[in-house]
XYZ file of N, CA, C and O in Angstrom:
596
model
N 12.265 -22.670 -39.714
C 12.360 -23.884 -39.702
C 11.132 -24.644 -40.629
O 11.027 -25.727 -40.728
N 10.356 -23.652 -41.273
C 9.223 -24.179 -42.013
C 7.988 -24.735 -41.297
O 6.906 -25.029 -42.027
N 8.088 -24.659 -40.008
C 6.785 -25.335 -39.266
C 5.665 -24.355 -39.205
O 6.007 -22.904 -39.336
N 4.371 -24.559 -39.468
C 3.497 -23.706 -39.625
C 3.008 -23.329 -38.233
O 3.168 -24.031 -37.088
N 2.732 -22.013 -37.926
C 2.389 -21.453 -36.686
C 1.107 -22.178 -36.137
O 0.146 -22.439 -36.927
N 1.071 -22.376 -34.834
C -0.037 -23.044 -33.900
C -1.116 -21.886 -33.813
O -0.714 -20.814 -33.655
N -2.317 -22.287 -34.097
C -3.448 -21.352 -33.731
C -3.314 -21.014 -32.384
O -2.983 -21.692 -31.427
N -3.598 -19.507 -31.998
C -3.560 -19.208 -30.619
C -4.733 -18.601 -30.178
O -5.289 -17.742 -30.988
N -5.510 -18.820 -29.175
C -6.444 -18.015 -28.640
C -6.265 -17.233 -27.155
O -5.413 -17.929 -26.466
N -6.697 -16.152 -27.301
C -6.420 -15.289 -25.883
C -7.717 -15.197 -25.337
O -8.676 -14.475 -26.039
N -7.960 -15.176 -24.130
C -9.155 -14.882 -23.295
C -8.900 -13.674 -22.463
O -7.731 -13.966 -21.629
N -9.535 -12.625 -22.591
C -9.446 -11.530 -21.650
C -10.831 -11.221 -20.953
O -11.754 -11.229 -21.486
N -10.573 -11.168 -19.698
C -11.952 -11.033 -18.713
C -11.625 -9.966 -17.787
O -10.673 -9.814 -17.210
N -12.627 -8.917 -17.703
C -12.638 -7.860 -16.866
C -13.207 -8.421 -15.661
O -14.322 -8.888 -15.709
N -12.565 -8.438 -14.513
C -13.098 -9.059 -13.455
C -13.865 -7.982 -12.471
O -14.706 -8.285 -11.581
N -14.082 -6.734 -12.951
C -14.944 -5.736 -12.444
C -14.327 -5.412 -10.923
O -14.795 -4.754 -10.323
N -12.997 -5.616 -10.727
C -12.368 -5.187 -9.636
C -12.522 -3.738 -9.358
O -12.248 -3.062 -10.254
N -12.604 -3.354 -8.125
C -12.389 -1.928 -7.569
C -10.875 -1.606 -7.268
O -10.766 -0.511 -6.937
N -10.079 -2.692 -7.353
C -8.804 -2.291 -7.029
C -7.967 -1.618 -8.217
O -7.173 -2.358 -8.710
N -8.396 -0.497 -8.353
C -7.960 0.347 -9.468
C -7.646 1.773 -8.862
O -8.093 2.236 -7.943
N -6.736 2.462 -9.372
C -6.275 3.705 -8.941
C -7.525 4.745 -9.312
O -8.165 4.508 -10.426
N -7.511 5.763 -8.414
C -8.724 6.880 -8.744
C -8.407 7.465 -10.230
O -7.202 7.688 -10.579
N -9.449 7.812 -10.880
C -9.292 8.352 -12.163
C -8.459 9.832 -12.282
O -7.542 10.294 -13.012
N -8.572 10.603 -10.983
C -8.113 11.747 -10.810
C -6.753 11.657 -9.981
O -6.770 11.217 -8.994
N -5.662 12.149 -10.644
C -4.411 11.943 -9.894
C -4.134 12.934 -8.684
O -3.341 12.547 -7.729
N -4.942 13.836 -8.542
C -5.046 14.600 -7.480
C -5.779 14.084 -6.242
O -5.597 14.473 -4.884
N -6.397 12.814 -6.457
C -6.928 12.225 -5.333
C -5.931 11.503 -4.422
O -5.010 10.619 -5.147
N -5.809 11.719 -3.046
C -4.547 10.914 -2.413
C -5.146 9.437 -2.152
O -6.171 9.098 -2.253
N -3.723 8.734 -2.262
C -4.094 7.215 -2.021
C -3.230 6.798 -0.749
O -2.169 7.503 -0.476
N -3.883 5.749 0.021
C -3.186 5.326 1.091
C -2.965 3.916 0.758
O -3.972 3.149 0.522
N -1.832 3.148 0.895
C -1.732 1.871 0.481
C -1.072 1.167 1.620
O -0.374 1.759 2.429
N -1.692 -0.096 1.728
C -1.057 -0.898 2.968
C -0.644 -2.194 2.352
O -1.628 -3.049 1.844
N 0.547 -2.675 2.217
C 0.982 -3.588 1.672
C 2.293 -4.466 2.334
O 3.367 -4.257 1.831
N 2.034 -5.148 3.408
C 3.198 -5.898 4.010
C 3.504 -7.063 2.984
O 2.859 -7.481 2.587
N 4.873 -7.231 3.276
C 5.369 -8.432 2.544
C 5.112 -8.311 0.907
O 5.229 -7.174 0.447
N 4.921 -9.369 0.270
C 4.484 -9.578 -1.129
C 3.394 -8.615 -1.534
O 3.195 -8.398 -2.657
N 2.658 -8.253 -0.316
C 1.330 -7.421 -0.679
C 1.640 -6.151 -1.332
O 0.980 -5.310 -1.868
N 2.965 -5.638 -1.326
C 3.637 -4.408 -1.776
C 3.684 -4.396 -3.168
O 3.679 -3.397 -3.817
N 3.631 -5.635 -3.890
C 3.833 -5.660 -5.328
C 2.747 -4.925 -6.195
O 3.263 -3.830 -7.065
N 1.562 -4.888 -5.883
C 0.588 -4.030 -6.615
C 0.980 -2.403 -6.321
O 0.449 -1.554 -7.061
N 1.126 -2.274 -5.144
C 1.303 -0.900 -4.633
C 2.690 -0.338 -5.408
O 2.631 0.916 -5.549
N 3.509 -1.138 -5.720
C 4.664 -0.761 -6.547
C 4.313 -0.208 -7.880
O 4.621 1.029 -8.372
N 3.284 -0.857 -8.560
C 2.723 -0.659 -9.805
C 2.018 0.788 -9.745
O 2.069 1.522 -10.665
N 1.137 0.868 -8.507
C 0.427 2.047 -8.326
C 1.426 3.396 -8.342
O 1.198 4.287 -8.689
N 2.326 3.199 -7.435
C 3.449 4.271 -7.366
C 3.992 4.602 -8.670
O 4.263 5.794 -9.153
N 4.573 3.639 -9.486
C 4.906 3.950 -10.761
C 4.128 4.587 -11.798
O 4.387 5.658 -12.366
N 2.881 4.272 -11.710
C 1.818 5.094 -12.322
C 1.669 6.366 -11.877
O 1.573 7.489 -12.665
N 1.312 6.532 -10.536
C 1.202 7.931 -10.066
C 2.334 8.984 -10.300
O 2.172 10.091 -10.488
N 3.613 8.274 -10.113
C 4.738 9.231 -10.340
C 4.809 9.498 -11.669
O 5.092 10.876 -11.919
N 4.582 8.820 -12.470
C 4.556 9.182 -14.051
C 3.505 10.198 -14.388
O 3.563 11.112 -15.376
N 2.389 10.512 -13.406
C 1.347 11.431 -13.697
C 1.582 12.615 -12.873
O 0.731 13.623 -12.822
N 2.539 12.438 -12.210
C 2.866 13.429 -11.234
C 2.125 13.796 -9.801
O 2.061 14.686 -9.154
N 1.358 12.658 -9.703
C 0.720 12.660 -8.355
C 1.463 12.341 -7.123
O 2.197 11.344 -7.039
N 1.420 13.214 -6.049
C 2.458 13.166 -5.036
C 1.629 12.905 -3.639
O 2.480 12.675 -2.689
N 0.364 12.890 -3.655
C -0.211 12.410 -2.248
C -0.399 11.012 -2.130
O -1.484 10.278 -2.249
N 0.822 10.352 -2.150
C 0.869 8.910 -1.840
C 1.561 8.351 -0.421
O 2.678 8.847 -0.093
N 0.793 7.552 0.193
C 1.194 7.171 1.447
C 1.278 5.504 1.452
O 0.174 4.964 0.892
N 2.434 4.943 1.861
C 2.442 3.427 1.875
C 2.845 2.972 3.352
O 3.709 3.392 3.879
N 2.079 2.020 3.788
C 2.444 1.209 5.098
C 2.910 -0.090 4.546
O 2.212 -0.702 4.095
N 4.544 -0.267 4.637
C 4.747 -1.504 4.295
C 5.438 -2.209 5.425
O 5.978 -1.645 6.511
N 5.245 -3.684 5.629
C 5.670 -4.288 6.961
C 6.562 -5.511 6.211
O 6.194 -6.116 5.269
N 7.623 -5.705 6.876
C 8.574 -6.799 6.881
C 9.041 -7.269 8.108
O 8.946 -6.645 9.147
N 9.733 -8.453 8.022
C 10.296 -8.919 9.284
C 11.521 -8.091 9.589
O 11.814 -7.780 10.653
N 12.352 -7.998 8.677
C 13.773 -7.102 8.990
C 14.223 -6.593 7.703
O 13.709 -6.590 6.624
N 15.423 -6.002 7.848
C 15.988 -5.404 6.607
C 16.328 -6.239 5.460
O 16.093 -5.864 4.332
N 16.484 -7.561 5.561
C 16.565 -8.534 4.609
C 15.400 -8.766 3.920
O 15.496 -9.237 2.582
N 14.287 -8.433 4.410
C 12.867 -8.729 3.779
C 12.200 -7.586 3.210
O 11.164 -7.352 2.758
N 13.054 -6.378 3.165
C 12.501 -4.897 2.772
C 12.579 -5.095 1.194
O 13.620 -4.714 0.615
N 11.608 -5.525 0.832
C 11.390 -5.673 -0.714
C 11.225 -4.244 -1.488
O 10.723 -3.452 -0.891
N 12.067 -4.087 -2.486
C 11.976 -2.866 -3.385
C 12.570 -1.668 -2.733
O 12.068 -0.362 -2.845
N 13.277 -1.911 -1.596
C 13.589 -0.774 -0.828
C 14.236 0.512 -1.408
O 13.919 1.576 -1.066
N 15.173 0.180 -2.477
C 15.911 1.205 -3.024
C 14.823 1.925 -3.798
O 14.698 3.377 -3.810
N 13.790 1.337 -4.587
C 12.965 1.920 -5.231
C 11.769 2.920 -4.510
O 11.491 4.056 -4.771
N 11.407 2.232 -3.358
C 10.495 2.916 -2.448
C 10.964 3.992 -1.651
O 10.596 5.148 -1.858
N 12.322 4.046 -1.332
C 13.164 5.086 -0.773
C 13.424 5.948 -1.793
O 13.391 7.261 -1.591
N 13.518 5.761 -3.020
C 13.646 6.720 -4.123
C 12.380 7.550 -4.465
O 12.507 8.820 -4.682
N 11.214 6.743 -4.336
C 9.991 7.609 -4.389
C 9.820 8.512 -3.383
O 9.338 9.613 -3.470
N 10.330 8.165 -2.173
C 10.118 9.060 -0.963
C 11.206 10.191 -1.100
O 10.954 11.337 -0.890
N 12.329 10.111 -1.505
C 13.466 11.143 -1.823
C 12.947 11.925 -2.795
O 13.197 13.270 -2.687
N 12.186 11.711 -3.874
C 11.686 12.703 -4.794
C 10.411 13.180 -4.513
O 9.816 13.938 -5.377
N 9.769 12.981 -3.148
C 8.419 13.521 -2.964
C 7.188 12.868 -3.330
O 6.229 13.383 -3.294
N 7.517 11.845 -4.062
C 6.220 10.969 -4.654
C 5.640 9.991 -3.668
O 4.571 9.386 -3.991
N 6.246 9.929 -2.475
C 5.904 8.937 -1.553
C 6.124 9.185 0.152
O 7.247 9.914 0.435
N 5.144 9.233 0.929
C 5.412 9.128 2.314
C 5.369 7.713 2.915
O 4.459 7.002 2.665
N 6.535 7.159 3.072
C 6.758 5.543 3.399
C 6.844 5.450 4.743
O 7.807 6.187 5.662
N 6.038 4.576 5.396
C 6.209 4.142 6.688
C 6.319 2.502 6.772
O 5.589 1.730 6.260
N 7.452 2.010 7.461
C 7.929 0.681 7.323
C 7.756 0.199 8.831
O 8.474 0.693 9.822
N 7.103 -0.989 8.986
C 7.058 -1.861 10.121
C 7.720 -2.999 10.166
O 7.706 -3.736 9.101
N 8.718 -3.034 10.997
C 9.561 -4.205 11.170
C 9.084 -5.095 12.361
O 9.123 -4.655 13.629
N 8.641 -6.373 12.068
C 8.116 -7.108 13.057
C 9.054 -7.986 13.778
O 8.737 -8.524 14.890
N 10.314 -8.233 13.119
C 11.379 -8.924 13.829
C 12.786 -8.375 13.646
O 13.751 -9.222 13.472
N 12.973 -7.159 13.440
C 14.178 -6.444 13.351
C 14.992 -6.683 14.611
O 14.390 -6.106 15.849
N 16.181 -7.150 14.583
C 17.027 -7.060 15.751
C 17.047 -5.681 16.392
O 17.622 -4.826 15.818
N 16.898 -5.757 17.770
C 17.196 -4.438 18.500
C 15.949 -3.514 18.384
O 16.048 -2.596 18.896
N 14.844 -3.853 17.746
C 13.645 -3.011 17.625
C 12.428 -3.725 18.286
O 12.366 -4.987 18.228
N 11.582 -2.915 18.592
C 10.208 -3.291 19.288
C 9.490 -3.966 17.866
O 9.191 -3.448 16.830
N 8.647 -5.018 18.138
C 7.946 -5.540 17.174
C 6.739 -4.628 16.819
O 6.021 -4.094 17.638
N 6.692 -4.222 15.521
C 5.764 -3.438 14.951
C 5.086 -3.817 13.866
O 5.685 -4.550 12.996
N 3.861 -3.680 13.587
C 2.994 -4.044 12.422
C 2.260 -2.788 11.910
O 2.332 -1.730 12.424
N 1.893 -2.918 10.521
C 1.434 -1.801 9.661
C 0.347 -1.276 10.533
O 0.168 -0.031 10.386
N -0.687 -1.846 11.255
C -1.661 -1.226 11.852
C -1.218 -0.465 13.005
O -1.915 0.598 13.365
N 0.021 -0.672 13.565
C 0.583 0.178 14.647
C 0.812 1.556 13.969
O 0.642 2.757 14.548
N 1.465 1.394 12.903
C 1.986 2.632 12.000
C 0.831 3.593 11.666
O 0.904 4.683 11.663
N -0.277 2.948 11.175
C -1.509 3.583 10.837
C -1.963 4.366 11.819
O -2.538 5.507 11.712
N -2.015 3.683 12.947
C -2.747 4.362 14.385
C -1.649 5.568 14.723
O -2.249 6.585 15.133
N -0.405 5.303 14.572
C 0.536 6.522 14.898
C 0.362 7.598 13.914
O 0.671 8.788 14.454
N -0.303 7.503 12.855
C -0.400 8.430 12.017
C -1.832 9.001 11.653
O -2.254 9.255 10.564
N -2.724 8.850 12.800
C -3.997 9.122 12.656
C -4.201 10.435 12.143
O -5.197 10.650 11.249
N -3.631 11.515 12.559
C -3.917 12.946 11.991
C -3.837 12.865 10.479
O -4.681 13.578 9.881
N -2.546 12.470 9.999
C -2.411 12.082 8.568
C -3.349 11.571 7.903
O -4.188 11.918 6.760
N -4.060 10.569 8.429
C -4.895 9.551 8.008
C -6.306 10.252 7.763
O -6.951 10.275 6.861
N -6.617 10.795 8.979
C -7.808 11.690 8.810
C -7.776 12.897 7.856
O -8.779 13.154 7.263
N -6.639 13.543 7.706
C -6.615 14.402 6.773
C -6.838 13.884 5.345
O -7.461 14.624 4.520
N -6.089 12.922 5.062
C -6.194 12.519 3.582
C -7.614 11.748 3.362
O -8.031 12.056 2.223
N -7.873 11.227 4.409
C -9.557 10.542 4.236
C -10.528 11.618 4.093
O -11.451 11.526 3.341
N -10.395 12.722 4.895
C -11.190 13.856 4.609
C -11.179 14.467 3.358
O -12.058 15.223 2.885
N -9.988 14.296 2.538
C -9.821 14.937 1.277
C -10.097 13.861 0.185
O -9.919 13.972 -1.194
N -10.763 12.753 0.504
C -11.219 11.758 -0.396
C -10.415 10.592 -0.740
O -10.459 10.033 -1.632
N -9.366 10.425 0.145
C -8.283 9.320 -0.292
C -8.968 8.151 -0.474
O -10.025 7.657 0.216
N -8.277 7.397 -1.513
C -8.651 5.887 -1.608
C -7.548 5.165 -0.738
O -6.536 5.438 -0.782
N -8.129 3.965 -0.248
C -7.391 2.947 0.673
C -7.290 1.636 0.003
O -8.129 1.165 -0.487
N -6.034 1.096 -0.291
C -5.935 -0.083 -0.756
C -4.997 -0.986 0.263
O -4.148 -0.611 0.735
N -5.567 -2.253 0.482
C -4.805 -3.027 1.375
C -4.766 -4.585 0.506
O -5.547 -4.799 0.043
N -3.526 -4.865 0.713
C -3.246 -6.143 -0.136
C -2.269 -7.026 0.712
O -1.246 -6.391 1.117
N -2.616 -8.102 1.120
C -1.805 -8.953 1.963
C -2.546 -9.977 2.613
O -3.761 -10.430 2.181
N -2.323 -10.540 3.804
C -3.011 -11.439 4.757
C -4.317 -11.003 5.138
O -4.444 -10.065 5.945
N -5.506 -11.639 4.531
C -6.653 -11.197 4.748
C -7.179 -11.826 6.097
O -8.250 -11.352 6.586
N -6.565 -12.825 6.586
C -7.095 -13.389 7.793
C -6.652 -12.717 9.247
O -7.441 -12.585 10.099
N -5.468 -12.211 9.211
C -5.016 -11.368 10.410
C -4.784 -9.835 10.100
O -5.387 -9.193 10.869
N -4.075 -9.656 9.216
C -3.430 -8.234 9.070
C -4.825 -7.468 8.474
O -4.894 -6.300 9.201
N -5.540 -7.707 7.572
C -6.606 -6.813 7.120
C -7.740 -6.608 8.134
O -8.046 -5.243 8.143
N -8.113 -7.557 8.891
C -8.933 -6.915 10.076
C -8.298 -5.895 11.047
O -9.155 -5.076 11.577
N -7.114 -6.186 11.360
C -6.622 -5.266 12.144
C -6.199 -4.007 11.438
O -6.260 -2.901 12.426
N -6.040 -3.893 10.395
C -5.954 -2.697 9.633
C -7.207 -1.955 9.410
O -7.407 -0.698 9.820
N -8.237 -2.488 9.268
C -9.671 -2.079 9.315
C -9.940 -1.467 10.758
O -10.585 -0.474 10.649
N -9.670 -2.302 11.677
C -9.724 -1.898 13.095
C -9.081 -0.555 13.491
O -9.544 0.429 13.849
N -7.814 -0.433 12.979
C -7.233 0.778 13.086
C -7.819 2.030 12.391
O -7.851 3.094 12.867
N -8.382 1.713 11.210
C -8.773 2.841 10.452
C -10.256 3.068 11.276
O -10.603 4.498 11.310
N -10.968 2.270 11.866
C -12.210 2.445 12.183
C -11.878 3.386 13.521
O -12.839 4.377 13.884
N -10.888 2.956 14.377
C -10.584 3.809 15.500
C -10.239 5.283 15.229
O -10.707 6.395 15.852
N -9.377 5.359 13.964
C -9.147 6.821 13.551
C -10.487 7.479 13.268
O -10.428 8.671 13.515
N -11.497 6.809 12.753
C -12.497 7.570 12.244
C -13.609 7.750 13.305
O -14.828 7.809 13.110
N -13.298 7.378 14.597
C -14.241 7.681 15.750
C -14.727 6.383 16.168
O -15.921 6.248 16.568
N -14.258 5.042 15.829
C -14.642 3.865 16.237
C -15.918 3.399 15.345
O -16.753 2.785 15.829
N -16.095 3.901 14.286
C -17.187 3.454 13.278
C -17.097 1.998 13.203
O -15.963 1.433 12.719
N -18.034 1.162 13.143
C -17.931 -0.184 13.058
C -17.819 -0.537 11.710
O -17.391 -1.653 11.487
N -18.264 0.212 10.891
C -18.164 -0.380 9.435
C -17.483 0.577 8.697
O -17.647 1.786 8.455
N -16.388 0.166 8.134
C -15.310 1.157 7.448
C -15.253 0.375 6.116
O -15.000 -0.813 5.965
N -15.786 1.110 4.822
C -15.789 0.477 3.672
C -14.703 1.040 2.947
O -14.360 2.047 2.893
C-alpha cells in the first residue's frame, strides 16, 4: 500500500525466575497446578516429552469434569508413559471434595522417592490458600520440617 513501516522497539528482560525446568532431563519433576495454574505445567510436559524425560508427576485440581483443562492432552501424556497424573475434584457430583494437597499426602511414598532422587517441585496457582496447604503437605511428608524450600 506504499506506507512506510513504523519503527518497532522490543524490550526483553530476563526476570531471573527459578521457575525453569532442570537442565538434566533425568531429574524428576513434581508439578502442582490446579485450575489455570496447569498452563505452565503443560509447557513443561511438552518440553519433557520431546526430550524423552519420563519422571513427571502432575497434581491437577478442578471443580468437576467440565473444568478439567487439557484433559485429552494430559491423559495422552499419561497413556504414553510421560506423566503420572493425579486429579483432585473439589465439586464433582457424587464424589468427596478433594484438593491437590490431599492427593499429595496420599502419594507420600512416591513423593519421598522422587524428592530423594532430587526432584524439582513446581507450584502454580492460588498463593493465598492452595500454596500454603501444598507446602504443609510436603513438610508433613518430609517429617514435619518447618521450612520446605
